CSV table of C-alpha atoms and ligand atoms in Angstrom, one decimal:
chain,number,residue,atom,x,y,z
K,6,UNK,CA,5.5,1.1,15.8
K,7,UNK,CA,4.2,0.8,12.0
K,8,UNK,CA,0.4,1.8,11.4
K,9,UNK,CA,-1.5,-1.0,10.1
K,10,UNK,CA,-4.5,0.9,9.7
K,11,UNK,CA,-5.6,4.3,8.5
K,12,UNK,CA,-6.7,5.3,11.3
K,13,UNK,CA,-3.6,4.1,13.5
K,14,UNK,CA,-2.4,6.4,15.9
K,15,UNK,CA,0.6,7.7,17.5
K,16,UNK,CA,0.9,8.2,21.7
K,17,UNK,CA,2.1,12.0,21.6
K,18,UNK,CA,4.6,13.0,24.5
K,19,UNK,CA,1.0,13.9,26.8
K,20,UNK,CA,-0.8,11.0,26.3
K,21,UNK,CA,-3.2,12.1,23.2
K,22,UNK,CA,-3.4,9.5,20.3
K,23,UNK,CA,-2.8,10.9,17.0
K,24,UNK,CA,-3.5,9.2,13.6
K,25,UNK,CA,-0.5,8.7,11.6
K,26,UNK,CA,-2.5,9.4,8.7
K,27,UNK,CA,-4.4,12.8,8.0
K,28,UNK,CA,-5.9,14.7,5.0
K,29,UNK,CA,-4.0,18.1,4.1
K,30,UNK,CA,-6.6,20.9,3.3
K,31,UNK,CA,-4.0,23.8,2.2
K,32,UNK,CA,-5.3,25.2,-1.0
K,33,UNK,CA,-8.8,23.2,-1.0
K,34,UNK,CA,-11.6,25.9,-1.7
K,35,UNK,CA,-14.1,26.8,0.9
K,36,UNK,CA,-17.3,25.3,0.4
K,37,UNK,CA,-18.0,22.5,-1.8
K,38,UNK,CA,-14.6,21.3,-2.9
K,39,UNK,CA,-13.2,21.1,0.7
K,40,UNK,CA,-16.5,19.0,2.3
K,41,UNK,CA,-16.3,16.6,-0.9
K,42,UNK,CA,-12.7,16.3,0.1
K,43,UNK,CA,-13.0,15.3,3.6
K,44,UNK,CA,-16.2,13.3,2.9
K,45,UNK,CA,-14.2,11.1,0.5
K,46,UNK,CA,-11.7,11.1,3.1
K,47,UNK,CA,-13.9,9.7,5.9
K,48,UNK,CA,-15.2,7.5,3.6
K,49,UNK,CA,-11.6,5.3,3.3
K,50,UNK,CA,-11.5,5.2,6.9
K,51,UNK,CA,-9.6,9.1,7.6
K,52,UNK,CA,-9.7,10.6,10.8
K,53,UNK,CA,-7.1,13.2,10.7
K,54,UNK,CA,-7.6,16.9,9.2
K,55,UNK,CA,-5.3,19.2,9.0
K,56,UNK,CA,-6.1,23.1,8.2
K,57,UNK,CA,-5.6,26.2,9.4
K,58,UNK,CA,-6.8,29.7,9.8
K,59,UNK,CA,-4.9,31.2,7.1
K,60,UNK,CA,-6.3,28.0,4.4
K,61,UNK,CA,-9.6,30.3,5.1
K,62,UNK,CA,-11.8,26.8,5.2
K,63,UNK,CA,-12.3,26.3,8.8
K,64,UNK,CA,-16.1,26.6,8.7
K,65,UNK,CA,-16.4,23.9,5.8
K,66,UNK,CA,-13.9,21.4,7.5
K,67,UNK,CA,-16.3,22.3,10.6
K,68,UNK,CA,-19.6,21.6,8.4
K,69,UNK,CA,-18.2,18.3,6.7
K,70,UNK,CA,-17.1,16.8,10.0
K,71,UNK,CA,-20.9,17.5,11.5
K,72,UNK,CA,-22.3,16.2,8.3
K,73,UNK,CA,-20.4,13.1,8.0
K,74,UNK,CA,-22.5,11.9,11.6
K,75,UNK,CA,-19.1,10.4,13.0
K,76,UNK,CA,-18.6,11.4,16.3
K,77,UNK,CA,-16.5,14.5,16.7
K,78,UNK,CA,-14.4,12.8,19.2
K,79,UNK,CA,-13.7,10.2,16.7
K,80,UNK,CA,-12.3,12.8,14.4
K,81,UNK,CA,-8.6,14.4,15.2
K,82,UNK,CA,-8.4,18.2,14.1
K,83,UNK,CA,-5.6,20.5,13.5
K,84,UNK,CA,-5.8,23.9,13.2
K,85,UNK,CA,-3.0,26.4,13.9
K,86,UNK,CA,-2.8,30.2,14.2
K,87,UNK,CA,-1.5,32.8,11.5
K,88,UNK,CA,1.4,34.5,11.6
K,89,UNK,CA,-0.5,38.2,11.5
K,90,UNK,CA,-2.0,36.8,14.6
K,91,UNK,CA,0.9,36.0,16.6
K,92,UNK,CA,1.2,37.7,20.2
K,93,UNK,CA,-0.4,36.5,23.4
K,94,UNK,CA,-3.9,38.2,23.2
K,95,UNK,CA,-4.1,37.9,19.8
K,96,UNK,CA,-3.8,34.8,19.8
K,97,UNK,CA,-6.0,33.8,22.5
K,98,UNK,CA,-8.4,35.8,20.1
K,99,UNK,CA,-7.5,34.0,17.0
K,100,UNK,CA,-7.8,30.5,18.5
K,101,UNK,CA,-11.5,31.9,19.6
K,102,UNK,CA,-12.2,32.7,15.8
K,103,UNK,CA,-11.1,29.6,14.5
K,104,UNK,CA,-13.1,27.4,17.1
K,105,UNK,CA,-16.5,29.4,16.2
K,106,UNK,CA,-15.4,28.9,12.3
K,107,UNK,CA,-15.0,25.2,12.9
K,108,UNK,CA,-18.4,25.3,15.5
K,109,UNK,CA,-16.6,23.3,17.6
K,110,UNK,CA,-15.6,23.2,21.6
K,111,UNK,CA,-11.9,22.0,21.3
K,112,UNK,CA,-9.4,21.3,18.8
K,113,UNK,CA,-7.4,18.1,19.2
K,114,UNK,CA,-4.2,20.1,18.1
K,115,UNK,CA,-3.1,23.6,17.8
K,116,UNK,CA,-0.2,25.0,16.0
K,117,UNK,CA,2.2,27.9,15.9
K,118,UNK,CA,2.3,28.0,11.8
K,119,UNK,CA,5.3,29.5,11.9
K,120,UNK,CA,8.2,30.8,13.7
K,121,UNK,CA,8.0,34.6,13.8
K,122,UNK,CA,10.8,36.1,15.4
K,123,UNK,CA,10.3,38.4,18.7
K,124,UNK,CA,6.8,36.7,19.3
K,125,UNK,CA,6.7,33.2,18.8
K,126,UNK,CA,7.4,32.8,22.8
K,127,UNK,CA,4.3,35.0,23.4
K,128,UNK,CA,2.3,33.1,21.1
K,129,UNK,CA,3.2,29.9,22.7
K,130,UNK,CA,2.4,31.0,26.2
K,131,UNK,CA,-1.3,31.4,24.6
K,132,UNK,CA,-1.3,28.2,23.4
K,133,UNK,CA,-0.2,26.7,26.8
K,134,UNK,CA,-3.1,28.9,28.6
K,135,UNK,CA,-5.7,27.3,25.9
K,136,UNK,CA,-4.3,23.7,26.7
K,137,UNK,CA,-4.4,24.0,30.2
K,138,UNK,CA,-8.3,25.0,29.6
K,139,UNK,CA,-8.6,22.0,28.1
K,140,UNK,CA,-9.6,23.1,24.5
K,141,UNK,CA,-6.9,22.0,22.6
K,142,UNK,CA,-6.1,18.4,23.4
K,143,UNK,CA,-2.5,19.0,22.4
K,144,UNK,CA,0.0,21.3,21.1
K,145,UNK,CA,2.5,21.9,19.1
K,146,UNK,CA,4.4,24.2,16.1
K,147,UNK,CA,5.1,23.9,12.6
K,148,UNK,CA,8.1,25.4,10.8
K,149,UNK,CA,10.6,25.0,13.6
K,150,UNK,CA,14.0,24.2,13.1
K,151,UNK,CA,16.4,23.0,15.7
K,152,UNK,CA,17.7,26.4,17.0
K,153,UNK,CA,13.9,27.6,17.5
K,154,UNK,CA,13.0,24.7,19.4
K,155,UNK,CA,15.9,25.4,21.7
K,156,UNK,CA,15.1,28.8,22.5
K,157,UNK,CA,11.1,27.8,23.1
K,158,UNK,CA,11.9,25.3,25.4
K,159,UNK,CA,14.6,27.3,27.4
K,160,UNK,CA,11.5,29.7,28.0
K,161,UNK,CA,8.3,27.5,28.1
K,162,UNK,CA,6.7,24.8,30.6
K,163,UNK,CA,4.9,22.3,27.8
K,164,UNK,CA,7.1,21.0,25.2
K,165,UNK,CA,5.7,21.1,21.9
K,166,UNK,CA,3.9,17.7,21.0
K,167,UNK,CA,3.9,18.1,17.6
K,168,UNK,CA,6.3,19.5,15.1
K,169,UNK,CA,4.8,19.9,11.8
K,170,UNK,CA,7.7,20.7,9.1
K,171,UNK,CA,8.1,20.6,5.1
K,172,UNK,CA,9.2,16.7,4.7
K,173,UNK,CA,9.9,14.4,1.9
K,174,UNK,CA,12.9,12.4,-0.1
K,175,UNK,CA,14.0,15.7,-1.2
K,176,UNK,CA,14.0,17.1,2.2
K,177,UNK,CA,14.8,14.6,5.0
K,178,UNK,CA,15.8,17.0,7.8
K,179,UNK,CA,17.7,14.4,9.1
K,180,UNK,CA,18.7,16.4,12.7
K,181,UNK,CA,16.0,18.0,12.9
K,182,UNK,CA,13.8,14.3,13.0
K,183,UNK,CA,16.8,13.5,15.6
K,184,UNK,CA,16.5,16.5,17.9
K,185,UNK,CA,12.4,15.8,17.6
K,186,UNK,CA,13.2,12.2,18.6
K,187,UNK,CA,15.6,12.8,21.2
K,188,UNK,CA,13.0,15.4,22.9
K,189,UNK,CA,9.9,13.5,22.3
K,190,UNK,CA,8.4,15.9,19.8
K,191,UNK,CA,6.6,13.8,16.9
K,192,UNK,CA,7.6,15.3,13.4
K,193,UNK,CA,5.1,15.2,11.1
K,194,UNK,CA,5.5,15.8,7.3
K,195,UNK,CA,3.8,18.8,5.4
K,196,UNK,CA,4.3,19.1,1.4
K,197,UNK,CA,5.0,15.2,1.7
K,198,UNK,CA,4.1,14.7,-2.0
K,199,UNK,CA,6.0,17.2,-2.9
K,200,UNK,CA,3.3,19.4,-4.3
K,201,UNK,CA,2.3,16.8,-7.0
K,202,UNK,CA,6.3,16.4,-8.3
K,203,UNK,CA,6.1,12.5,-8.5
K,204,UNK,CA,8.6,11.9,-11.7
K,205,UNK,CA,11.5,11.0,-9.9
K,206,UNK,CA,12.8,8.3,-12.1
K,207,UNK,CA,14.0,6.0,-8.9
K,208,UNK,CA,10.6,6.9,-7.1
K,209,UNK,CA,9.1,5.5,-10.6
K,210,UNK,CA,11.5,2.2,-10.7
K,211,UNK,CA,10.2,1.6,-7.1
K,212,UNK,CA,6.7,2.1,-7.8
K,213,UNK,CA,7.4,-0.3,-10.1
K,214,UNK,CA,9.0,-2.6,-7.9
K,215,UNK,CA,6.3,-2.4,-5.5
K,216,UNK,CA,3.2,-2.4,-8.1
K,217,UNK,CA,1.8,0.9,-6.0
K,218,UNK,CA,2.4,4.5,-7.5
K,219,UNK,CA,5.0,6.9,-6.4
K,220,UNK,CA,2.0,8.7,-4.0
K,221,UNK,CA,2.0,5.1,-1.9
K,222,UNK,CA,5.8,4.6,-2.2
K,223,UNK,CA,6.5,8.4,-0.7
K,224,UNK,CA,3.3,8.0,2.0
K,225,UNK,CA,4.5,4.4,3.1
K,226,UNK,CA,8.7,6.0,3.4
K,227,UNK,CA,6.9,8.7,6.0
K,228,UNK,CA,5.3,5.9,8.0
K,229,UNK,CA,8.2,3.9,8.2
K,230,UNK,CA,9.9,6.8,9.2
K,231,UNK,CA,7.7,7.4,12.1
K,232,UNK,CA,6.6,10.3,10.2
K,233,UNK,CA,3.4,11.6,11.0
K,234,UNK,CA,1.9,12.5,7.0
K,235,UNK,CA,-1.1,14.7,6.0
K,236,UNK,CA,-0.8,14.2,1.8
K,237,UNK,CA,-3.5,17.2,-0.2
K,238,UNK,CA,-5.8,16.5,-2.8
K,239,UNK,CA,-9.6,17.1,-3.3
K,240,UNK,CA,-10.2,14.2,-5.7
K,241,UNK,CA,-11.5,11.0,-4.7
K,242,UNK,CA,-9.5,8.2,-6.4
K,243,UNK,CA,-6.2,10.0,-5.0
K,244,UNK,CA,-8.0,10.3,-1.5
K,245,UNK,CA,-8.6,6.9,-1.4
K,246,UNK,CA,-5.1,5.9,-3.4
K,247,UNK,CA,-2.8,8.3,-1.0
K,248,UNK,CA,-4.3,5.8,2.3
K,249,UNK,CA,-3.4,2.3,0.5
K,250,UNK,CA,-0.1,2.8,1.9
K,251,UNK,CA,-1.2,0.3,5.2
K,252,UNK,CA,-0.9,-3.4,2.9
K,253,UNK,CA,2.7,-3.6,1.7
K,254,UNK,CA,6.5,-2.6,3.6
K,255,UNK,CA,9.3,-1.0,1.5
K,256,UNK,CA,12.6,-3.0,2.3
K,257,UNK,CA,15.0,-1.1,4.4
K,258,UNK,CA,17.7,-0.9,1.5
K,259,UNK,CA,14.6,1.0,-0.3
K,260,UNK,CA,13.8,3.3,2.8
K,261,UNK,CA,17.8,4.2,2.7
K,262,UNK,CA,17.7,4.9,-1.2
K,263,UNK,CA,14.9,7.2,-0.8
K,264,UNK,CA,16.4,9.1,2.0
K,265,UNK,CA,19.5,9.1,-0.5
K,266,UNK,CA,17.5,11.4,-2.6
K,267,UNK,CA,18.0,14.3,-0.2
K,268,UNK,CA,18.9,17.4,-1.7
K,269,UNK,CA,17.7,20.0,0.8
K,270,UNK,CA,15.4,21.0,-1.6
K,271,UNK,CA,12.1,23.1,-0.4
K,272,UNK,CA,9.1,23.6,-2.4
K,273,UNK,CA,7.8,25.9,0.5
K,274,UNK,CA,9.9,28.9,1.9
K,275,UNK,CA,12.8,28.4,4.5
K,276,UNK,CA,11.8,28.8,8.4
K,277,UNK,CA,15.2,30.6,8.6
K,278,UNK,CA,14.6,33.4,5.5
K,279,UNK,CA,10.9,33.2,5.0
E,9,NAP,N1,2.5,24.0,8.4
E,9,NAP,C1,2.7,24.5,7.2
E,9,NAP,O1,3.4,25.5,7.0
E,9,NAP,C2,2.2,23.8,6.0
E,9,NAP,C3,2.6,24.2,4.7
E,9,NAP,C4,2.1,23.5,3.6
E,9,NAP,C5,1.2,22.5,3.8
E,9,NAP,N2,0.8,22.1,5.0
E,9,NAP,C6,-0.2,21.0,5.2
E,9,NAP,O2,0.2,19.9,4.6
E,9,NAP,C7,-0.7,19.4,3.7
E,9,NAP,C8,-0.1,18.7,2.5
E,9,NAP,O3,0.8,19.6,1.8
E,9,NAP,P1,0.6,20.3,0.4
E,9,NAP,O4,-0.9,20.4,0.2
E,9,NAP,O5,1.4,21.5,0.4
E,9,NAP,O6,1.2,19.3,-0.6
E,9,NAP,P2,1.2,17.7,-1.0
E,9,NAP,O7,0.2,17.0,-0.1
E,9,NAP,O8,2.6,17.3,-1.0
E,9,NAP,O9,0.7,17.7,-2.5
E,9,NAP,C9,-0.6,18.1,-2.9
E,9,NAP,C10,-0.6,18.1,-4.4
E,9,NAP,O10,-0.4,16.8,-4.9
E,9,NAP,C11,-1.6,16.4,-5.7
E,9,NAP,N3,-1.8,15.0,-5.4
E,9,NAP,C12,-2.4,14.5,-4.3
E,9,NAP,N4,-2.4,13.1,-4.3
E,9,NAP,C13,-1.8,12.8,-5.5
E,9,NAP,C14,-1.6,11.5,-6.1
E,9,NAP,N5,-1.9,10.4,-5.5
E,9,NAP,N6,-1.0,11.5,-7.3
E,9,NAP,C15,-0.6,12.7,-7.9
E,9,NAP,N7,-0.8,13.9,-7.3
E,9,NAP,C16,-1.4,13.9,-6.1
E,9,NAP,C17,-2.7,17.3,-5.2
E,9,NAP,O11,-3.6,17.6,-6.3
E,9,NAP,P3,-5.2,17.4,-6.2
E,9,NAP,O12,-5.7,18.0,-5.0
E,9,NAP,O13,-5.7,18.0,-7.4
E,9,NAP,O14,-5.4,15.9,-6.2
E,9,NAP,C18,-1.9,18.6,-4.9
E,9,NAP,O15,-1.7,19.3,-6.1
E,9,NAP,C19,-1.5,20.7,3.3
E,9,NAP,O16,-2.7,20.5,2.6
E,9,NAP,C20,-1.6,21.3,4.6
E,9,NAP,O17,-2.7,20.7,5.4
E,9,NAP,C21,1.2,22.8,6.1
């Protein structure tokens, strides 16, 4: 199924809806920037944010969501826990912090942010205790590749709903997406503008092609992809340009030459050496 709408969402393996579409806060400063951010966003019809402990700006995502008068339950938010806080009680006491930061009484998904060796398992039975509590409507991890996933699973009750991973035409992760399929984990893309790094002289022709920019052609290749897709930025007219993606379909001869840009390239570190 293709979103038509910004807000469209996507049945995860429990039953939660999640939109397809989200606003990335990584990097957007605490205070102002990030509450004009997500105002902007809700403004073009977002209902996705995605943050996290370590982008320190909990509390403001918290503050604009209240502000904005929608209905927190009309709002999906993901939050996920810090490496530094990885461990069973630790993390029961870091998913505490963050839900007092963002002065709210559940998240709608909680991540393991990354993979850390010797604890991850620990960390996840913590997040299974704070989903069968009911305070996280779903959850998931970020950063794991296929070999990780195996070992969770062959140790855990609640497969992961969500696997958040760096994605985009330079970076397809092509058996990952397939093991994620196969096990009804929903991938969803992080980085997926490649950090601003939009030159990409085919990317260009089919912007062209399409008369959208090279933001709208990437976006619109996640969706199609049945890629769940959180794109950054903290200015308006990109806000509202990054969610345009909802009125036009790339051919599939176009979705294959994108994915032919693969070069295993990552602009953030490797799950496997970071
Ligand atoms: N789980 C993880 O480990 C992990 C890691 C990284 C990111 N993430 C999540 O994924 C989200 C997105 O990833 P990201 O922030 O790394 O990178 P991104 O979304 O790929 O790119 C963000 C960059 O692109 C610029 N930009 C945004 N829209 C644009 C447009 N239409 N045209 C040109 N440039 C544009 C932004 O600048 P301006 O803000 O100045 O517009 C910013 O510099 C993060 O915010 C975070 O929520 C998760």
């Amino acid at each position: 199924m293709i979103a038509r709408h910004v807000a469209d969402t996507v049945t995860l393996n429990n039953g939660i809806e999640m939109p397809w579409f989200g606003l990335g806060v990584y990097k957007a400063q605490a205070g102002a920037e990030v509450e004009q951010a997500i105002q902007y966003a809700l403004d073009a019809g977002y209902r996705h944010i995605d943050t996290a402990a370590l982008y320190a700006n909990e509390e403001s995502v918290g503050a604009a969501i209240k502000a904005s008068g929608i209905p927190r339950e009309s709002i999906f938010v993901t939050t996920k826990v810090w490496n530094t806080d990885q461990g069973y009680d630790s993390t029961l006491q870091a998913f505490e912090t963050s839900l007092r930061k963002l002065d709210m009484e559940y998240v709608d998904l909680y991540l393991v942010h990354w993979p850390i060796k010797g604890k991850y398992k620990d960390t996840w039975r913590a997040l299974e205790q704070i989903y069968k509590d009911g305070r996280a409507k779903a959850i998931g991890v970020s950063n794991f590749n296929i070999h990780h996933l195996n070992d969770l699973m062959m140790d855990s009750e609640i497969v992961p709903s969500v696997n958040q991973v760096e994605y985009h035409p330079f970076l397809t992760q092509e058996d990952l997406h397939e093991f994620c399929k196969q096990h009804n984990i929903q991938l969803e893309a992080w980085s997926p503008l490649m950090r601003g790094d939009l030159n990409h002289p085919t990317l260009v022709e089919l912007a062209n092609k399409y008369g959208k920019t090279v933001a709208q052609i990437v976006l619109r290749w996640d969706l199609q992809n049945e890629v769940i897709t959180i794109p950054k930025s903290v200015h308006q007219a990109r806000i509202i340009e990054n969610a345009q993606i909802f009125d036009f379909e790339l051919s599939s001869e176009d979705m294959r030459l994108i994915s032919s840009l693969n070069r295993n390239h990552r602009y953030g570190p490797d799950p496997d050496t970071f």
